[in-house]
Every structure is written in C-alpha cells, then in structure tokens.
Amino acid sequence: MLAELDTMEREALDELGAVADAAALEAYRVRWLGTNGRLRGAMDALKTVPKESKPAVGKRLNEVKAAIEAAFNARRDTAAAAPKGPPVDVTEPGLPVGEGARHVLAKTIDEIVDVLGRMGFAVADGPELEDEWHNFNALNIPDSHPARGPADNFFLGGEVAGKLLLRTQTSTVQIRAMETMKPPLKVCAIGRVYRPDAHDATHYSMFHQVEGLYVDRRVSMVDLKSTLVQFAKAFFGPEAEIRLRPSFFPFTEPSAELDMKMRVMRNGVPEWRWIELGGCGMVDPNVFKSVGIDPEEWTGFAFGLGIERVAMRKYGIGDIRLLFENDARFLRQFA
Ligand code: DAH
C-alpha cells in the first residue's frame, strides 16, 4: 500500500503539470479531490489495511493528500492571477495616441496674462451677460448713443427684454473692478465679447479682448505709453514698437488708437508692419464719478485690445473663422 501511495502521488503531480486550462483544472479537481475522487478511494482502502500497518499507511496517505492539495491550490492561484483574453505581443508598436495641445488663442491669452502679470496687473473678471449700466452708462455712453441700438448689440428677449445683453466690450470689467475695489488699482481682464457682425475673414460675432486699467494719483499719458511699450516688447520681442493716434472713446479723454509694429508672416516671410490693435486713453472723469471715485484725487489710464488680431498677426493666420472651427489639422500647426 505504501508503494501504491508513492505511485499515486507521482501520478497526481505529473497530471497536474499537464493541465492546460481552467476546464482541465476543474476536471482534475473532480478526479483527484472530489467526493468520488482518487484520494477518497484511497481513504476507503485504508479500512482494509492490516491493523499493524495502519498508522504508517495513514500517515503517508495524509502526506500525499496534503501534497496534492497544496499543488492544486498553487496551480489554481496562478491560473486566477493570469491575464484573461488572447496573449498580447508587448513588442508590437502601439497605435498613435492623438495628443492634445493648447488652442492657439488660449496660448496667446496665457502669454498676454503672463506679461501683464509681471507688470503688476492683477486679473479681474466680469460676466458675459451684462446690464446696460456696466456696458454703457457707467462708461459714459448715454442712452441716446447710436451704438446702443439693437442692430449693434445682442439684447436678450423675454422678461429681461432690452435690459440684459451679451457684453460688447471688456471695458465693463473696468466698472466692476472700480465698484468693488478702492484705488490705487491695477487690473487686467480677458474675455469674450459679442457683436452682431456678419462673419467674414476679419469679423466674427464673438471674439476676445484684453482690458487694462490703472488708477492711482497723478497717472499720466506717459505711464500709459510706457506700459504699452513694455507690453509690446515683452510680447513681441525687443524690436517691437507702438504708436498712438488721436481718437475718440466715450470712456477716455484723451483717447488714442493703439498701433503696434509687429513681425507678421506674409506668404511665409516675416516682415514688420503697423497693425491697429485697439484703443486706450486716460479714464474720463465721468467714468470715475459713476463708480464713486473722486476725479480730483484720482487719475487713470485704460486700454483694450482685440486678442484675435494679436494672435492672427503673430501667427500669420489670415481668416478669423479658422480660430473657431476647431479643425485639428489647422490647430496642430500651432501646438
Ligand atoms: N472698448 C473699446 C472697444 O471695444 C476698446 C477700448 C478703447 C478699451 C479705449 C479701452 C480704452 O479701455 O481706453 O472698441
């Protein structure tokens, strides 16, 4: 009987070594460890062993049983840990992962905020859905002004008809900043503005502006111009130049149109050209009065630039619509 047990143990372990899959493993379990399995049979056979050999055979049988169970459990655990599904060739080249990147406008905005931040401008914010006070009246644009008509603005309908509109300029944030902060203050605001323009290569009904506002004692036109010069050089490089041309805006007096000499791409060749970027000027005393700031004590400058213009000129983009179509083939060029 002892010799038989040795043979049985070897047979069991050899057979386990040949088990190839989960079904074979289960069949093995039934055959060896099941209620009618081989081990059970050996236990029953123990009854017929002569009394004096029983202790030795019983001990050996227990060892064989323990060995087979241990080997089976180990095999089952390895099978459970093994990956399911077909084998994977880890050396095979992978499929390309479409890598995301910043949108060219987002990149331009980051650069502008970065430069202005280094110049001491904190970032201020305001809603895109505005009331007429912040978009017009507080900015010294009276009720009778032609720019307030429905043809030039996106007014909301319904209960708020004629009261709320999508802001047409980020100058609204000047008012919001001065309503909530006391001078001296130095803030910039970046955001979307909306105008009912027909879309073409240079017009879109939504675009972005960056606004700057500095209010302190004895701020002058010199501060404005030197700030814009610094901004241009930091943004476009040390060769950049600006020029101010007299103009009119209701919220600044005097007012100027801001041109920047920019390195623009024309047919793949860089060249320097004067590009009109926006407006600027000294904050009109009426604007200070509308937010309760004493114009006898405080002075300030403000500027507002179109961000699409900056981005298009800087990156040689000829059509504003390309910026909003989200065609990855176009955007990838600037990633
Ligand atoms: N808000 C003006 C526009 O949308 C731009 C502008 C002009 C902003 C002069 C200013 C400024 O802050 O001082 O056309």
Coordinates of C-alpha atoms and ligand atoms in Angstrom, one line a residue:
M1 CA 0.0 0.0 0.0
L2 CA 2.9 2.4 0.8
A3 CA 4.4 1.8 -2.6
E4 CA 1.0 2.4 -4.2
L5 CA 0.7 5.7 -2.4
D6 CA 4.1 6.8 -3.8
T7 CA 3.0 6.0 -7.3
M8 CA -0.3 7.8 -6.8
E9 CA 1.4 10.9 -5.6
R10 CA 3.7 11.0 -8.6
E11 CA 0.9 10.3 -11.0
A12 CA -1.2 13.1 -9.4
L13 CA 1.5 15.7 -9.6
D14 CA 2.5 14.7 -13.2
E15 CA -1.1 15.0 -14.3
L16 CA -1.4 18.5 -12.7
G17 CA 1.7 19.6 -14.6
A18 CA -0.1 18.7 -17.8
V19 CA -3.3 20.7 -17.0
A20 CA -3.6 23.4 -19.7
D21 CA -6.8 25.4 -19.0
A22 CA -9.5 26.2 -16.5
A23 CA -11.7 23.3 -17.7
A24 CA -8.9 20.8 -17.4
L25 CA -8.1 22.1 -13.9
E26 CA -11.7 21.6 -12.8
A27 CA -11.8 18.0 -14.2
Y28 CA -8.6 17.4 -12.3
R29 CA -10.2 18.6 -9.1
V30 CA -13.1 16.3 -9.5
R31 CA -10.9 13.3 -10.4
W32 CA -8.5 13.7 -7.5
L33 CA -10.1 15.8 -4.8
G34 CA -13.8 15.3 -5.4
T35 CA -16.2 13.3 -3.2
N36 CA -15.8 10.2 -5.5
G37 CA -12.2 11.1 -6.4
R38 CA -9.0 9.0 -6.1
L39 CA -8.0 10.4 -2.7
R40 CA -11.4 9.5 -1.3
G41 CA -10.9 6.0 -2.8
A42 CA -7.5 5.7 -1.0
M43 CA -9.1 6.7 2.3
D44 CA -11.7 4.0 1.9
A45 CA -9.0 1.4 1.1
L46 CA -7.3 2.3 4.4
K47 CA -10.0 0.3 6.1
T48 CA -8.7 -2.9 4.6
V49 CA -5.1 -2.4 5.6
P50 CA -4.0 -4.8 8.4
K51 CA -4.2 -3.2 11.8
E52 CA -0.4 -3.1 12.5
S53 CA 0.4 -1.1 9.2
K54 CA -2.5 1.3 9.6
P55 CA -0.6 4.1 11.5
A56 CA 2.2 4.2 8.9
V57 CA -0.1 4.0 5.8
G58 CA -2.5 6.5 7.4
K59 CA 0.4 9.0 8.0
R60 CA 1.7 8.5 4.4
L61 CA -1.8 8.9 3.0
N62 CA -2.2 12.2 4.8
E63 CA 1.1 13.5 3.5
V64 CA 0.1 12.5 -0.1
K65 CA -3.2 14.2 0.3
A66 CA -1.6 17.4 1.7
A67 CA 0.9 17.4 -1.2
I68 CA -1.7 17.0 -3.9
E69 CA -4.0 19.7 -2.3
A70 CA -1.1 22.1 -1.9
A71 CA 0.0 21.6 -5.6
F72 CA -3.6 22.0 -6.8
N73 CA -4.2 25.2 -4.8
A74 CA -0.9 26.7 -6.1
R75 CA -1.9 25.9 -9.7
R76 CA -5.4 27.4 -9.2
D77 CA -3.9 30.6 -7.8
T78 CA -1.6 31.1 -10.7
A79 CA -4.5 30.5 -13.1
A80 CA -6.6 33.1 -11.3
A81 CA -3.8 35.7 -11.5
A82 CA -3.0 35.1 -15.2
P83 CA -4.4 37.7 -17.6
K84 CA -7.6 36.7 -19.4
G85 CA -8.0 37.1 -23.1
P86 CA -5.7 36.4 -26.0
P87 CA -1.9 36.7 -25.5
V88 CA -0.5 40.2 -26.1
D89 CA 2.6 40.9 -28.0
V90 CA 4.1 43.6 -25.9
T91 CA 6.8 44.3 -28.6
E92 CA 4.2 45.4 -31.2
P93 CA 4.3 49.1 -31.9
G94 CA 1.2 50.9 -30.4
L95 CA -1.4 52.9 -32.1
P96 CA -0.6 56.6 -32.1
V97 CA -2.4 58.5 -29.3
G98 CA -3.8 61.8 -30.5
E99 CA -2.0 64.2 -28.3
G100 CA -3.9 67.3 -27.1
A101 CA -2.5 70.8 -27.1
R102 CA -3.4 74.3 -26.2
H103 CA -5.6 76.2 -28.7
V104 CA -3.6 79.0 -30.4
L105 CA -5.9 81.6 -28.8
A106 CA -5.6 80.0 -25.4
K107 CA -1.8 80.2 -25.8
T108 CA -2.0 83.8 -26.8
I109 CA -4.2 84.6 -23.8
D110 CA -1.7 82.8 -21.5
E111 CA 1.1 84.8 -22.9
I112 CA -0.7 88.1 -22.5
V113 CA -1.8 87.4 -18.9
D114 CA 1.8 86.3 -18.2
V115 CA 3.3 89.6 -19.5
L116 CA 0.7 91.8 -17.8
G117 CA 1.0 89.8 -14.5
R118 CA 4.8 90.5 -14.5
M119 CA 3.9 94.2 -15.0
G120 CA 1.8 94.2 -11.9
F121 CA -1.7 93.8 -13.3
A122 CA -4.0 91.6 -11.3
V123 CA -6.6 89.6 -13.2
A124 CA -10.2 90.9 -12.8
D125 CA -13.4 89.3 -14.1
G126 CA -16.9 90.1 -15.1
P127 CA -20.0 88.4 -16.6
E128 CA -20.5 88.0 -20.3
L129 CA -24.2 88.7 -19.8
E130 CA -24.3 92.3 -18.7
D131 CA -26.7 95.1 -17.9
E132 CA -26.8 98.4 -19.7
W133 CA -25.2 100.2 -16.8
H134 CA -21.9 98.3 -17.0
N135 CA -21.8 98.0 -20.7
F136 CA -22.9 101.6 -21.5
N137 CA -24.0 104.2 -18.9
A138 CA -21.2 103.8 -16.4
L139 CA -18.8 104.0 -19.3
N140 CA -20.1 107.4 -20.3
I141 CA -22.2 106.1 -23.2
P142 CA -25.5 107.9 -22.8
D143 CA -29.0 106.4 -23.6
S144 CA -29.1 108.3 -26.9
H145 CA -25.8 106.9 -28.2
P146 CA -26.2 105.2 -31.6
A147 CA -24.0 102.2 -30.6
R148 CA -26.8 101.2 -28.1
G149 CA -29.3 100.2 -30.8
P150 CA -30.5 96.6 -31.4
A151 CA -28.5 96.4 -34.6
D152 CA -25.2 96.7 -32.8
N153 CA -26.0 94.5 -29.7
F154 CA -27.2 91.1 -28.7
F155 CA -30.0 92.1 -26.3
L156 CA -31.9 89.3 -24.5
G157 CA -35.6 88.8 -25.1
G158 CA -38.3 87.6 -22.7
E159 CA -38.8 89.2 -19.3
V160 CA -35.4 91.0 -19.4
A161 CA -36.0 92.3 -22.9
G162 CA -33.9 95.4 -23.6
K163 CA -32.2 95.2 -20.1
L164 CA -29.6 92.5 -20.4
L165 CA -27.2 92.0 -23.3
L166 CA -24.1 90.0 -24.2
R167 CA -21.3 92.5 -23.5
T168 CA -19.8 94.2 -26.5
Q169 CA -16.5 95.1 -24.7
T170 CA -14.4 94.1 -21.7
S171 CA -14.5 97.7 -20.6
T172 CA -17.4 96.6 -18.5
V173 CA -14.9 94.9 -16.2
Q174 CA -13.3 98.4 -15.5
I175 CA -16.6 99.4 -13.9
R176 CA -17.0 96.2 -12.0
A177 CA -13.4 96.4 -10.7
M178 CA -13.8 100.0 -9.6
E179 CA -17.2 99.2 -7.9
T180 CA -15.6 96.5 -5.7
M181 CA -12.0 97.8 -5.2
K182 CA -10.6 101.0 -3.9
P183 CA -7.8 102.8 -5.8
P184 CA -5.0 102.5 -6.3
L185 CA -5.7 99.6 -8.5
K186 CA -4.1 97.9 -11.4
V187 CA -6.1 95.2 -13.2
C188 CA -6.5 93.4 -16.5
A189 CA -9.4 91.4 -17.8
I190 CA -9.6 88.9 -20.6
G191 CA -12.8 87.6 -22.0
R192 CA -15.3 87.1 -24.8
V193 CA -17.3 89.9 -26.3
Y194 CA -20.2 89.8 -28.7
R195 CA -21.3 91.9 -31.6
P196 CA -23.9 91.1 -34.4
D197 CA -21.3 91.2 -37.2
A198 CA -21.7 89.1 -40.3
H199 CA -18.9 86.5 -40.4
D200 CA -16.0 87.1 -42.8
A201 CA -12.3 86.8 -42.8
T202 CA -11.9 89.6 -40.2
H203 CA -15.2 89.6 -38.4
Y204 CA -16.9 87.2 -36.1
S205 CA -19.9 87.7 -33.8
M206 CA -17.8 86.6 -30.8
F207 CA -14.2 87.5 -30.1
H208 CA -11.8 88.2 -27.2
Q209 CA -10.5 91.3 -25.7
V210 CA -7.9 92.1 -23.1
E211 CA -8.6 95.2 -21.0
G212 CA -6.1 97.1 -18.8
L213 CA -6.9 99.6 -16.1
Y214 CA -4.6 101.5 -13.8
V215 CA -5.9 104.0 -11.3
D216 CA -3.6 106.0 -8.9
R217 CA -2.7 109.5 -8.0
R218 CA -1.1 111.5 -10.9
V219 CA -1.2 108.8 -13.6
S220 CA -0.3 110.3 -16.9
M221 CA -0.3 109.6 -20.6
V222 CA 3.4 108.9 -20.2
D223 CA 2.6 106.0 -17.9
L224 CA 0.1 104.7 -20.4
K225 CA 2.6 104.8 -23.3
S226 CA 5.5 103.3 -21.4
T227 CA 3.2 100.5 -20.2
L228 CA 2.2 99.7 -23.7
V229 CA 5.8 99.9 -25.0
Q230 CA 6.9 97.5 -22.3
F231 CA 4.0 95.2 -23.1
A232 CA 4.8 95.2 -26.8
K233 CA 8.5 94.4 -26.2
A234 CA 7.7 91.6 -23.8
F235 CA 5.1 90.1 -26.0
F236 CA 6.6 90.5 -29.5
G237 CA 10.3 91.0 -28.7
P238 CA 12.7 93.9 -28.0
E239 CA 12.3 95.3 -31.6
A240 CA 8.6 95.9 -31.2
E241 CA 7.3 99.4 -31.4
I242 CA 4.0 101.1 -30.7
R243 CA 2.3 104.3 -31.8
L244 CA -0.7 106.2 -30.5
R245 CA -3.0 108.0 -32.9
P246 CA -5.6 110.5 -31.5
S247 CA -9.1 109.1 -31.5
F248 CA -12.3 109.1 -29.5
F249 CA -13.9 106.8 -27.0
P250 CA -16.6 107.9 -24.6
F251 CA -14.8 106.4 -21.5
T252 CA -11.4 108.0 -22.1
E253 CA -10.2 111.6 -22.5
P254 CA -7.9 112.0 -24.3
S255 CA -8.3 108.8 -26.3
A256 CA -6.0 107.1 -28.8
E257 CA -5.9 104.3 -31.2
L258 CA -3.1 101.9 -30.5
D259 CA -0.9 100.5 -33.3
M260 CA 1.8 98.0 -32.8
K261 CA 4.7 97.4 -35.2
M262 CA 4.6 93.7 -35.5
R263 CA 6.5 91.0 -37.1
V264 CA 3.9 89.4 -39.3
M265 CA 4.1 86.5 -41.6
R266 CA 3.2 87.2 -45.2
N267 CA 3.4 84.3 -47.6
G268 CA 5.7 82.6 -45.2
V269 CA 8.1 85.6 -45.0
P270 CA 8.3 87.7 -41.8
E271 CA 8.0 91.5 -42.1
W272 CA 7.3 94.4 -39.8
R273 CA 4.0 96.3 -40.2
W274 CA 1.9 98.8 -38.2
I275 CA -1.2 96.9 -37.0
E276 CA -4.1 98.5 -35.3
L277 CA -4.8 96.6 -32.1
G278 CA -7.3 98.6 -30.0
G279 CA -7.9 101.7 -28.1
C280 CA -6.6 103.4 -25.0
G281 CA -6.6 106.7 -23.1
M282 CA -7.0 108.5 -19.8
V283 CA -10.0 107.4 -17.8
D284 CA -12.8 110.0 -18.3
P285 CA -13.8 111.9 -15.1
N286 CA -17.4 110.9 -15.8
V287 CA -16.5 107.2 -15.5
F288 CA -14.8 107.9 -12.1
K289 CA -18.0 109.7 -11.0
S290 CA -20.2 106.8 -12.0
V291 CA -18.4 104.5 -9.7
G292 CA -17.9 107.0 -6.8
I293 CA -14.2 107.7 -7.3
D294 CA -13.2 111.4 -6.9
P295 CA -11.7 112.5 -10.2
E296 CA -10.0 115.4 -8.4
E297 CA -7.9 113.0 -6.4
W298 CA -7.6 110.0 -8.7
T299 CA -6.4 109.6 -12.3
G300 CA -6.0 106.6 -14.5
F301 CA -5.4 105.0 -17.9
A302 CA -7.2 102.2 -19.7
F303 CA -6.6 100.2 -22.8
G304 CA -8.5 97.4 -24.7
L305 CA -7.0 95.2 -27.4
G306 CA -8.5 92.6 -29.7
I307 CA -6.9 89.2 -28.9
E308 CA -7.7 87.5 -32.3
R309 CA -5.9 90.4 -34.0
V310 CA -2.8 89.8 -31.9
A311 CA -2.9 86.1 -32.4
M312 CA -3.7 86.3 -36.2
R313 CA -0.8 88.7 -36.7
K314 CA 1.6 86.9 -34.6
Y315 CA 1.0 83.5 -36.1
G316 CA 0.2 84.6 -39.7
I317 CA -3.5 83.5 -39.7
G318 CA -5.4 85.1 -42.5
D319 CA -9.0 84.2 -41.5
I320 CA -10.6 84.7 -38.1
R321 CA -13.1 81.9 -38.8
L322 CA -10.2 79.3 -38.6
L323 CA -9.9 80.1 -34.9
F324 CA -13.4 78.9 -34.2
E325 CA -13.8 75.9 -36.5
N326 CA -11.7 73.6 -34.3
D327 CA -10.2 71.8 -37.3
A328 CA -7.4 69.8 -35.7
R329 CA -5.4 69.9 -38.9
F330 CA -5.3 73.7 -38.6
L331 CA -4.8 73.9 -34.8
R332 CA -2.0 71.3 -34.9
Q333 CA 0.3 73.8 -36.7
F334 CA 0.5 75.9 -33.5
A335 CA 0.8 73.1 -31.0
Ligands
DAH1 N1 -13.8 99.1 -25.5 C1 -13.2 99.5 -26.8 C2 -13.7 98.7 -27.9 O1 -14.3 97.7 -27.7 C3 -11.7 99.4 -26.7 C4 -11.1 100.4 -25.7 C5 -10.8 101.7 -26.1 C6 -10.9 100.0 -24.4 C7 -10.2 102.6 -25.2 C8 -10.3 100.9 -23.5 C9 -10.0 102.2 -23.9 O2 -10.1 100.5 -22.2 O3 -9.4 103.0 -23.0 O4 -13.6 99.1 -29.0

